[in-house]
Tab-separated table of C-alpha atoms in Angstrom:
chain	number	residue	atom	x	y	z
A	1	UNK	CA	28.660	3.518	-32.596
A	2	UNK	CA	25.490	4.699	-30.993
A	3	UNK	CA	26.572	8.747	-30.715
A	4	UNK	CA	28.458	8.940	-34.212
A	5	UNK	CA	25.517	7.553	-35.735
A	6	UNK	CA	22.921	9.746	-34.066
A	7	UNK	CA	25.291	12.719	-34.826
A	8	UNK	CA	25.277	11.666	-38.699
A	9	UNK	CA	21.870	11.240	-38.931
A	10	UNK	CA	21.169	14.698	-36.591
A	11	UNK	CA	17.668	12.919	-35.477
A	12	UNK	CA	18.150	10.633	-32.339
A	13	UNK	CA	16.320	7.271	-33.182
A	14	UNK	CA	15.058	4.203	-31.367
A	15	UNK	CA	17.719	2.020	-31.975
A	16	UNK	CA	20.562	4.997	-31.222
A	17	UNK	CA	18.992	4.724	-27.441
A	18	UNK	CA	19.333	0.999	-27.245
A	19	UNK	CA	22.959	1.406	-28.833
A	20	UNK	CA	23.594	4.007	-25.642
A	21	UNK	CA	21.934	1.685	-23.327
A	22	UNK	CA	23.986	-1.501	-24.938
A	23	UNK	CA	27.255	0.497	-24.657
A	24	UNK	CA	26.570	1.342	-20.488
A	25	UNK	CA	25.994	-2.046	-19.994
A	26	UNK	CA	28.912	-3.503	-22.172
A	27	UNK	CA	31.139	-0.816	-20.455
A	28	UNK	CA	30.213	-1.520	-16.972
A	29	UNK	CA	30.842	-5.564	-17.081
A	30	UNK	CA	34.069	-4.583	-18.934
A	31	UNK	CA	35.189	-2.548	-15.848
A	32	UNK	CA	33.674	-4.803	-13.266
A	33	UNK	CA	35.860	-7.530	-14.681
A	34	UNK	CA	39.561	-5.345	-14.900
A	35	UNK	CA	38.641	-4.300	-11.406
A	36	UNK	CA	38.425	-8.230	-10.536
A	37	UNK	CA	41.606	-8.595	-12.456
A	38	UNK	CA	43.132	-5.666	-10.424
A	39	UNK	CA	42.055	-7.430	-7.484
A	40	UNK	CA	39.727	-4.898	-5.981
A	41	UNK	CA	38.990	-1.127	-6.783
A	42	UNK	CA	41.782	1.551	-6.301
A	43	UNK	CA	41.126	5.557	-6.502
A	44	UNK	CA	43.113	6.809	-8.877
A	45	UNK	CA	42.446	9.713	-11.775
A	46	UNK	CA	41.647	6.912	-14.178
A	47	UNK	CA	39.137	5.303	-11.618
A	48	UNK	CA	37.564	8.515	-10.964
A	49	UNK	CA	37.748	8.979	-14.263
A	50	UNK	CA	35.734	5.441	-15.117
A	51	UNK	CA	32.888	5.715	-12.247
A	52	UNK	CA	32.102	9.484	-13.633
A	53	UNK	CA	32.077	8.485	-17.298
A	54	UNK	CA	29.210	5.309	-16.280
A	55	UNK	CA	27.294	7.883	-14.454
A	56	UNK	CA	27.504	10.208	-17.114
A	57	UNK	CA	26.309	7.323	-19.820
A	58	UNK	CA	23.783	5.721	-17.820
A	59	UNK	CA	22.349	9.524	-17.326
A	60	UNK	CA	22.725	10.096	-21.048
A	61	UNK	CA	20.810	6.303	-21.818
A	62	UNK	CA	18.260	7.464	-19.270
A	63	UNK	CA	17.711	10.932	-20.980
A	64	UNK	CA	17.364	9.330	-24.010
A	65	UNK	CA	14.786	6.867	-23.730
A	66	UNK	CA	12.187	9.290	-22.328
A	67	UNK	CA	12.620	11.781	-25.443
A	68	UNK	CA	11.982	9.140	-26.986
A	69	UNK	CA	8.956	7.763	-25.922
A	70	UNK	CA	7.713	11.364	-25.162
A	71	UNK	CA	7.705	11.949	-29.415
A	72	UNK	CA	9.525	15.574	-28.603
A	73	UNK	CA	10.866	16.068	-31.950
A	74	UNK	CA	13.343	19.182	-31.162
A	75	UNK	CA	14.502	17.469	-28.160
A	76	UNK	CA	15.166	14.418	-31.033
A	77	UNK	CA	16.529	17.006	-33.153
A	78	UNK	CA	18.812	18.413	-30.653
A	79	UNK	CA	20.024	15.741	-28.706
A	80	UNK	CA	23.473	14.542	-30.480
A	81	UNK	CA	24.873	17.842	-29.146
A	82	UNK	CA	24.909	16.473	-25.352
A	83	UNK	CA	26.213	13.039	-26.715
A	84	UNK	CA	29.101	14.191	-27.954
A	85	UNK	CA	30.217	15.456	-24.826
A	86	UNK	CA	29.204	12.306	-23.187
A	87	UNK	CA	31.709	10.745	-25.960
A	88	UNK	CA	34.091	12.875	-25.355
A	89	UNK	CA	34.163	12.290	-21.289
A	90	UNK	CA	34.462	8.702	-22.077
A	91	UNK	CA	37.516	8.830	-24.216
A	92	UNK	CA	39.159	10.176	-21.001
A	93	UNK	CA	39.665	6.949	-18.789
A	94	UNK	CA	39.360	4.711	-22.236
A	95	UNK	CA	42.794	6.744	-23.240
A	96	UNK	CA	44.241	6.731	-19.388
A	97	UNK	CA	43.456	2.854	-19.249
A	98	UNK	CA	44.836	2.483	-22.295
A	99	UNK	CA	48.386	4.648	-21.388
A	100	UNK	CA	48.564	2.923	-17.860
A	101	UNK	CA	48.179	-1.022	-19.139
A	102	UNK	CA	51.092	0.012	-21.771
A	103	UNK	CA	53.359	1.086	-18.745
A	104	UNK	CA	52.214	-1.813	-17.097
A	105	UNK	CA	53.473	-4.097	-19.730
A	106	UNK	CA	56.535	-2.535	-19.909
């Protein structure tokens, strides 16, 4: 919600940062409770995949807020061009989780 919004409205705004910093948080309970139901953390692609895409949001959350609160308006301006690729990153282990609990199921 948080990047397609900033990307329509080309202008990163308060509320798009606490959308990113929502979405770290809701993603990292998510995956600290299917690694409980795993029982335990295994290192897999889709793992590796997971712990890189947090970093990469909770980077992307920190960048944010201090453009932000800095007031630099062509880093404001600018800024949906790195989220995209942070979106992008993420859809990697969303899709690979996705694929692996269907084969699980099976």
């Amino acid at each position: 919600m948080g990047v397609w919004s900033e990307r329509l409205a080309s202008r990163l705004k308060p509320w798009h940062a606490a959308s990113f910093w929502c979405g770290f948080l809701s993603d990292a309970v998510g995956t600290d409770l299917m690694r409980r139901l795993a029982g335990g953390f295994h290192w897999s692609f889709h793992s590796t995949t997971r712990v890189f895409a947090l970093l990469l949001m909770l980077a992307h959350a920190m960048w944010a807020t201090p453009v932000l609160l800095r007031h630099k308006e062509r880093a404001m301006l600018v800024f949906h061009r790195g989220s995209i690729v942070v979106w992008a990153v993420w859809l990697v282990p969303f899709g690979t989780g996705m694929v692996l609990g269907i084969l699980r199921a099976r």
